[in-house]
Coordinates of C-alpha atoms and ligand atoms in Angstrom, one line a residue:
M350 CA 16.4 -20.2 33.6
A351 CA 17.8 -19.7 30.0
P352 CA 18.4 -16.1 29.0
S353 CA 15.1 -14.5 28.0
A354 CA 13.8 -14.7 24.5
D355 CA 13.7 -11.1 23.6
F356 CA 11.2 -10.1 20.9
R357 CA 10.9 -6.4 21.8
S358 CA 12.7 -5.1 18.7
D359 CA 15.1 -6.1 15.9
T360 CA 17.3 -3.2 17.2
L361 CA 18.4 -5.4 20.1
T362 CA 20.8 -7.7 18.1
K363 CA 24.5 -7.9 19.2
P364 CA 27.1 -8.3 16.5
T365 CA 28.1 -11.9 15.7
A366 CA 31.7 -13.1 16.2
A367 CA 32.2 -13.0 12.4
M368 CA 30.8 -9.5 12.2
K369 CA 33.1 -8.4 15.0
A370 CA 36.1 -10.0 13.2
A371 CA 35.2 -8.0 10.0
M372 CA 35.0 -4.8 12.1
L373 CA 38.4 -5.4 13.7
E374 CA 40.0 -6.1 10.3
A375 CA 38.5 -3.1 8.5
P376 CA 41.0 -0.6 6.9
L377 CA 40.3 2.8 8.5
G378 CA 40.9 6.5 7.9
D379 CA 39.3 9.9 8.8
D380 CA 36.0 9.9 7.1
V381 CA 35.5 13.6 7.6
F382 CA 38.6 14.0 5.5
G383 CA 36.9 11.5 3.0
E384 CA 39.7 9.0 3.8
D385 CA 38.0 6.0 5.4
P386 CA 38.1 3.3 2.7
T387 CA 35.5 1.1 4.5
V388 CA 33.0 3.9 4.8
I389 CA 33.5 4.8 1.1
A390 CA 33.1 1.1 0.2
L391 CA 29.8 0.8 2.2
E392 CA 28.4 4.0 0.7
R393 CA 29.2 2.9 -2.8
S394 CA 28.0 -0.6 -2.3
V395 CA 24.5 0.5 -0.9
A396 CA 24.2 3.1 -3.6
R397 CA 25.1 0.6 -6.4
R398 CA 22.8 -2.0 -5.0
F399 CA 19.9 0.4 -5.5
G400 CA 21.2 1.8 -8.7
R401 CA 21.8 5.3 -7.2
E402 CA 24.7 7.7 -7.6
A403 CA 25.8 8.1 -4.1
G404 CA 25.4 7.2 -0.4
L405 CA 26.0 8.7 3.0
F406 CA 26.8 6.7 6.1
C407 CA 25.0 8.1 9.2
P408 CA 24.8 7.1 12.8
S409 CA 21.0 6.4 12.7
G410 CA 17.9 6.0 10.6
T411 CA 16.5 9.1 12.3
M412 CA 19.5 11.2 11.1
C413 CA 19.1 9.9 7.5
N414 CA 15.4 10.7 7.5
Q415 CA 16.0 14.2 9.0
L416 CA 18.8 15.0 6.5
A417 CA 16.5 13.9 3.6
I418 CA 13.6 16.1 5.0
V419 CA 15.8 19.1 5.4
C420 CA 17.5 18.7 2.0
H421 CA 14.3 18.1 0.0
T422 CA 12.4 21.1 1.3
R423 CA 12.5 24.8 2.5
P424 CA 11.1 26.2 5.7
G425 CA 7.4 27.0 5.5
E426 CA 6.6 24.1 3.2
E427 CA 4.7 20.9 4.1
L428 CA 5.4 17.2 4.0
I429 CA 2.8 14.5 3.4
A430 CA 3.1 11.3 5.4
D431 CA 1.0 8.6 7.1
R432 CA -0.1 9.0 10.7
L433 CA 1.7 5.7 11.6
H434 CA 5.1 6.8 10.1
H435 CA 8.2 6.9 12.2
I436 CA 9.0 10.4 11.1
Y437 CA 5.7 11.5 12.7
Q438 CA 5.5 9.1 15.7
Y439 CA 9.1 8.8 16.9
E440 CA 11.3 11.6 15.6
A441 CA 10.4 14.3 18.0
A442 CA 8.8 16.5 15.4
G443 CA 12.2 16.8 13.7
Y444 CA 10.4 17.9 10.5
A445 CA 9.2 21.0 12.3
F446 CA 12.4 21.6 14.4
H447 CA 15.1 21.0 11.8
A448 CA 13.2 21.8 8.5
G449 CA 10.5 24.3 9.6
L450 CA 7.8 22.2 7.9
G451 CA 4.2 21.6 8.5
I452 CA 2.9 18.0 8.2
N453 CA -0.2 16.8 6.4
L454 CA -1.1 13.4 7.8
L455 CA -3.0 10.6 6.0
E456 CA -4.6 7.4 7.2
G457 CA -3.4 4.7 4.9
D458 CA -4.0 1.0 5.2
R459 CA -1.5 0.0 7.9
G460 CA 0.7 3.0 7.2
R461 CA 0.5 2.8 3.4
P462 CA -1.2 5.8 1.8
T463 CA -2.2 5.5 -1.9
A464 CA -1.3 7.9 -4.7
E465 CA -5.0 9.0 -4.7
Q466 CA -4.9 9.8 -1.0
V467 CA -1.7 11.9 -1.5
E468 CA -3.1 13.6 -4.6
A469 CA -6.2 14.6 -2.6
A470 CA -4.0 16.0 0.2
I471 CA -1.7 18.2 -2.0
Q472 CA -2.4 21.8 -1.1
P473 CA -3.8 24.1 -3.7
D474 CA -1.8 27.1 -4.9
D475 CA -3.2 29.4 -2.3
P476 CA -1.3 32.0 -0.2
H477 CA -3.2 30.7 2.9
K478 CA -1.6 27.2 2.5
P479 CA 1.9 25.9 2.8
P480 CA 3.2 24.5 -0.5
S481 CA 3.3 20.6 -0.4
R482 CA 6.8 19.7 -1.2
L483 CA 7.7 16.2 0.0
V484 CA 6.0 12.8 0.3
V485 CA 7.4 10.2 2.7
L486 CA 6.8 6.5 2.4
E487 CA 7.8 3.8 4.9
N488 CA 8.6 0.3 3.8
T489 CA 8.0 -1.8 5.8
C490 CA 5.8 0.2 8.1
N491 CA 6.7 -0.7 11.6
K492 CA 3.6 0.6 13.3
G493 CA 1.6 -1.0 10.5
G494 CA 2.9 -4.4 11.6
G495 CA 5.8 -4.7 9.2
A496 CA 3.5 -3.9 6.3
V497 CA 5.1 -4.1 2.8
Y498 CA 4.5 -1.1 0.5
P499 CA 3.8 -2.3 -3.0
L500 CA 6.4 -1.3 -5.6
S501 CA 3.7 -0.6 -8.2
E502 CA 2.0 1.9 -5.8
A503 CA 5.4 3.6 -5.2
Q504 CA 5.8 3.9 -9.0
R505 CA 2.3 5.6 -9.2
M506 CA 3.3 7.9 -6.4
Q507 CA 6.5 8.8 -8.2
A508 CA 4.5 9.7 -11.4
L509 CA 2.2 11.9 -9.2
C510 CA 5.1 13.6 -7.4
R511 CA 6.9 14.3 -10.7
E512 CA 3.8 15.8 -12.2
R513 CA 3.1 18.0 -9.2
G514 CA 6.6 19.0 -8.4
L515 CA 7.0 17.0 -5.1
R516 CA 10.0 15.0 -3.9
L517 CA 9.6 11.4 -2.7
H518 CA 11.6 10.0 0.2
L519 CA 11.5 6.4 1.4
D520 CA 12.1 5.5 5.1
G521 CA 13.5 2.1 4.3
A522 CA 14.6 1.2 7.8
R523 CA 13.4 -2.3 7.1
L524 CA 13.5 -2.1 3.3
F525 CA 15.5 -5.4 3.1
N526 CA 12.7 -7.2 5.0
A527 CA 10.3 -5.9 2.3
L528 CA 12.6 -6.9 -0.5
V529 CA 13.0 -10.4 0.9
A530 CA 9.2 -10.7 1.4
D531 CA 8.6 -9.5 -2.2
A532 CA 11.3 -11.9 -3.5
E533 CA 9.8 -14.9 -1.7
K534 CA 6.4 -14.1 -3.3
A535 CA 7.8 -13.7 -6.7
L536 CA 9.8 -16.9 -6.5
S537 CA 6.8 -18.9 -5.2
A538 CA 4.7 -17.5 -8.1
Q539 CA 7.5 -18.5 -10.6
G540 CA 7.9 -22.1 -9.2
S541 CA 11.4 -23.5 -8.6
A542 CA 14.0 -21.7 -10.7
S543 CA 16.6 -23.6 -12.8
G544 CA 20.1 -24.2 -11.5
E545 CA 20.3 -21.6 -8.7
S546 CA 20.2 -22.5 -5.0
P547 CA 17.2 -21.1 -3.2
S548 CA 19.2 -18.5 -1.4
E549 CA 21.0 -17.4 -4.7
A550 CA 17.6 -17.1 -6.4
L551 CA 16.2 -15.1 -3.4
L552 CA 19.2 -12.8 -3.5
A553 CA 19.0 -12.3 -7.2
E554 CA 15.3 -11.3 -6.8
V555 CA 16.2 -9.0 -3.9
D556 CA 18.7 -7.3 -6.1
R557 CA 16.1 -6.8 -8.8
G558 CA 13.7 -5.3 -6.3
A559 CA 16.4 -3.0 -4.9
Q560 CA 17.1 -1.6 -8.4
A561 CA 13.4 -1.0 -8.9
W562 CA 12.9 0.7 -5.6
G563 CA 16.0 2.8 -6.2
A564 CA 14.5 4.0 -9.4
A565 CA 11.1 4.7 -7.9
V566 CA 12.0 7.4 -5.3
D567 CA 14.3 10.4 -4.9
S568 CA 16.0 9.1 -1.8
I569 CA 16.1 6.2 0.6
S570 CA 17.2 5.7 4.2
V571 CA 18.3 2.1 4.7
C572 CA 19.0 1.0 8.3
L573 CA 21.8 -1.5 9.0
S574 CA 21.0 -1.8 12.7
K575 CA 17.6 -3.5 12.5
G576 CA 17.0 -6.7 10.6
L577 CA 20.5 -6.7 9.2
G578 CA 21.9 -7.0 12.7
C579 CA 24.5 -4.3 12.8
P580 CA 25.2 -2.4 16.1
V581 CA 25.0 1.0 14.5
G582 CA 24.3 2.8 11.3
S583 CA 22.1 3.7 8.3
V584 CA 22.9 4.8 4.8
L585 CA 21.1 7.6 2.9
I586 CA 21.1 7.2 -0.9
G587 CA 20.2 9.4 -3.8
D588 CA 21.7 11.4 -6.6
Q589 CA 25.1 13.0 -6.2
A590 CA 23.9 16.6 -5.7
F591 CA 21.4 15.5 -3.0
I592 CA 24.0 13.5 -1.1
D593 CA 26.6 16.3 -1.3
A594 CA 24.0 18.6 0.3
A595 CA 23.1 15.9 2.9
R596 CA 26.8 15.5 3.7
R597 CA 27.2 19.2 4.5
M598 CA 24.0 19.0 6.6
R599 CA 25.3 15.9 8.4
K600 CA 28.3 18.0 9.5
R601 CA 26.0 20.7 10.8
F602 CA 24.1 18.0 12.8
G603 CA 27.4 16.8 14.3
G604 CA 27.1 13.5 12.5
G605 CA 30.5 13.6 10.8
M606 CA 32.3 10.6 12.2
R607 CA 36.1 9.9 12.0
Q608 CA 37.3 6.3 11.8
A609 CA 33.7 5.2 11.2
G610 CA 34.9 2.3 9.0
I611 CA 34.9 0.1 12.1
L612 CA 31.1 0.5 12.1
A613 CA 30.7 0.5 8.3
A614 CA 32.5 -2.8 8.1
A615 CA 29.6 -4.3 10.1
G616 CA 27.3 -3.0 7.4
L617 CA 29.3 -4.5 4.5
Y618 CA 29.4 -7.8 6.4
A619 CA 25.6 -7.8 7.0
L620 CA 24.8 -7.0 3.4
D621 CA 26.9 -10.0 2.3
H622 CA 25.7 -12.4 5.0
H623 CA 22.4 -11.3 6.7
V624 CA 20.0 -10.7 3.8
A625 CA 18.8 -14.1 2.7
R626 CA 18.4 -15.2 6.4
M627 CA 15.6 -12.7 6.9
A628 CA 13.3 -15.3 5.3
D629 CA 13.8 -17.3 8.5
D630 CA 12.8 -14.2 10.6
H631 CA 9.6 -13.9 8.5
A632 CA 8.7 -17.6 9.0
R633 CA 9.3 -17.3 12.7
A634 CA 7.1 -14.2 12.9
R635 CA 4.3 -16.0 11.1
R636 CA 4.5 -18.8 13.7
I637 CA 4.2 -16.4 16.6
G638 CA 1.4 -14.7 14.8
Q639 CA -0.5 -17.9 14.5
A640 CA 0.0 -18.6 18.2
L641 CA -1.2 -15.1 19.0
A642 CA -4.3 -15.4 16.8
E643 CA -5.3 -18.6 18.8
R644 CA -5.3 -16.8 22.1
P645 CA -8.8 -16.0 23.5
W646 CA -7.5 -12.6 24.8
V647 CA -6.4 -11.5 21.3
K648 CA -9.1 -9.6 19.5
S649 CA -7.3 -9.5 16.1
L650 CA -3.9 -10.0 14.5
R651 CA -2.4 -7.7 11.9
P652 CA -1.4 -9.6 8.8
V653 CA 2.2 -10.9 9.4
E654 CA 4.1 -10.0 6.2
T655 CA 7.7 -9.7 7.5
N656 CA 9.4 -9.9 10.9
I657 CA 6.7 -8.1 13.0
A658 CA 3.6 -9.6 14.5
I659 CA 1.1 -7.2 16.1
A660 CA -1.9 -8.4 18.0
E661 CA -4.7 -6.2 19.3
L662 CA -5.8 -7.3 22.8
H663 CA -9.4 -7.4 23.9
P664 CA -10.0 -4.1 25.8
D665 CA -10.8 -5.9 29.0
R666 CA -7.3 -7.6 29.0
P667 CA -4.7 -5.3 30.6
M668 CA -1.5 -5.1 28.6
A669 CA 0.7 -4.9 31.7
A670 CA -0.6 -8.3 32.9
V671 CA 0.1 -10.0 29.5
L672 CA 3.6 -8.5 29.4
A673 CA 4.3 -9.6 33.0
A674 CA 3.0 -13.1 32.4
L675 CA 5.3 -13.4 29.3
S676 CA 8.2 -12.0 31.1
S677 CA 7.9 -14.4 34.0
G678 CA 8.1 -17.2 31.4
G679 CA 11.3 -15.6 30.0
V680 CA 9.7 -14.0 27.0
E681 CA 9.9 -10.3 26.3
A682 CA 7.5 -8.4 23.9
I683 CA 6.5 -4.8 23.7
D684 CA 3.4 -2.7 23.9
M685 CA 2.9 -0.3 20.9
S686 CA -0.1 1.2 22.5
P687 CA -2.4 0.2 25.5
T688 CA -4.0 -2.5 23.3
L689 CA -1.3 -3.4 20.7
L690 CA 1.2 -6.1 21.6
R691 CA 4.2 -6.5 19.3
F692 CA 6.7 -9.3 18.7
V693 CA 9.7 -8.7 16.4
T694 CA 11.9 -11.6 15.2
H695 CA 15.6 -11.0 14.4
L696 CA 19.1 -12.4 14.3
D697 CA 19.2 -13.1 18.1
V698 CA 16.0 -15.2 18.3
D699 CA 16.1 -18.7 17.0
D700 CA 13.6 -21.6 16.6
A701 CA 14.1 -22.5 20.3
A702 CA 13.2 -18.9 21.3
V703 CA 10.1 -19.1 19.1
E704 CA 9.1 -22.4 20.7
R705 CA 9.5 -20.8 24.1
A706 CA 7.4 -17.8 23.1
I707 CA 4.6 -20.1 21.7
D708 CA 4.6 -22.2 24.8
C709 CA 4.5 -19.2 27.0
L710 CA 1.7 -17.6 25.0
Q711 CA -0.3 -20.7 25.4
R712 CA 0.1 -20.5 29.2
V713 CA -1.1 -16.9 29.4
P714 CA -4.7 -17.5 30.5
Ligands
PLP692 C1 10.6 2.7 10.4 C2 11.7 3.3 11.1 N1 12.3 4.4 10.6 C3 13.4 5.0 11.2 C4 13.8 4.5 12.4 C5 15.0 5.2 13.1 O1 16.1 4.5 13.2 P1 17.2 4.8 14.4 O2 16.6 4.2 15.6 O3 18.4 4.2 13.9 O4 17.2 6.3 14.5 C6 13.2 3.4 13.0 C7 13.7 2.8 14.3 O5 13.2 1.9 14.9 C8 12.1 2.8 12.4 O6 11.5 1.7 12.9

């Protein structure tokens, strides 16, 4: 049988031959001494792309989020986030362990709380209450099914945060998926652009979106190891003073890496070569979503906006049986809960893998 078509996560991708070549050729130095030219180039490139002063290369998205949480707050304060967010669901209560924070959880639409919901959650100035200090957004929201957070809502959130003295951090693990989805929408609304090739037009629109998002929040964590297809790494961006503080904190966390340029080179390569192709991942996820929606054992499908398709199974349909039937047909997906089945498209699943998944889904009785 052909190797399995693995849709469990976009973190599963292996570096391509061209990415590996870029990694092997990268000039290196000791980054804790501030001497790795490739790390410096990556940090500057991501910061510039979002119009921010500085960047910090970290081993993981979790570390970027945790550094941001610690650097934006003081112990005894509170952060406001959605119940579906990664920082609440999957970071082992790092906000409490590292930063000594309480958490105030909201129920947004697929992980996207509005400015009104946040405003209502901000604690009053009362000695019984922890001061609300930080709002976290997640774009796209993984557990929300790759839901795209609207830029206009982030701008309203920023105005609220400024008025009320809160900081605003974006978990942008899949921000490039969101930027590509927004760019596709903007281009289809504009009709065909003059002169530019479709991927040039898409990338120009992505860059416009990146500048706007960079201006809308205090800090962003951007993952390289998800839709961008790198083996390791995330970049935290913000203003210089914030990144200086995060760099010291990264050292405390043990995240200072030496010849890390070999990893940063993958990031530079991906930012040049793997952004426009995310549109293909999104189209593939939509096809899988359609096939899921047609299954009698699927109760509902979350809207498929990016590279994630999440189906809710009928309660009488055991998740384990569905996963086993898919697996025996050479297709891997993942359970997000006892009733939520997730497929994620990425660099290592092509059209043939999608055909196989659709065929296999049609055979699951
Ligand atoms: C939305 C989101 N944020 C943060 C992370 C953390 O990234 P890492 O696995 O690199 O720590 C993930 C990982 O899947 C994620 O989905």
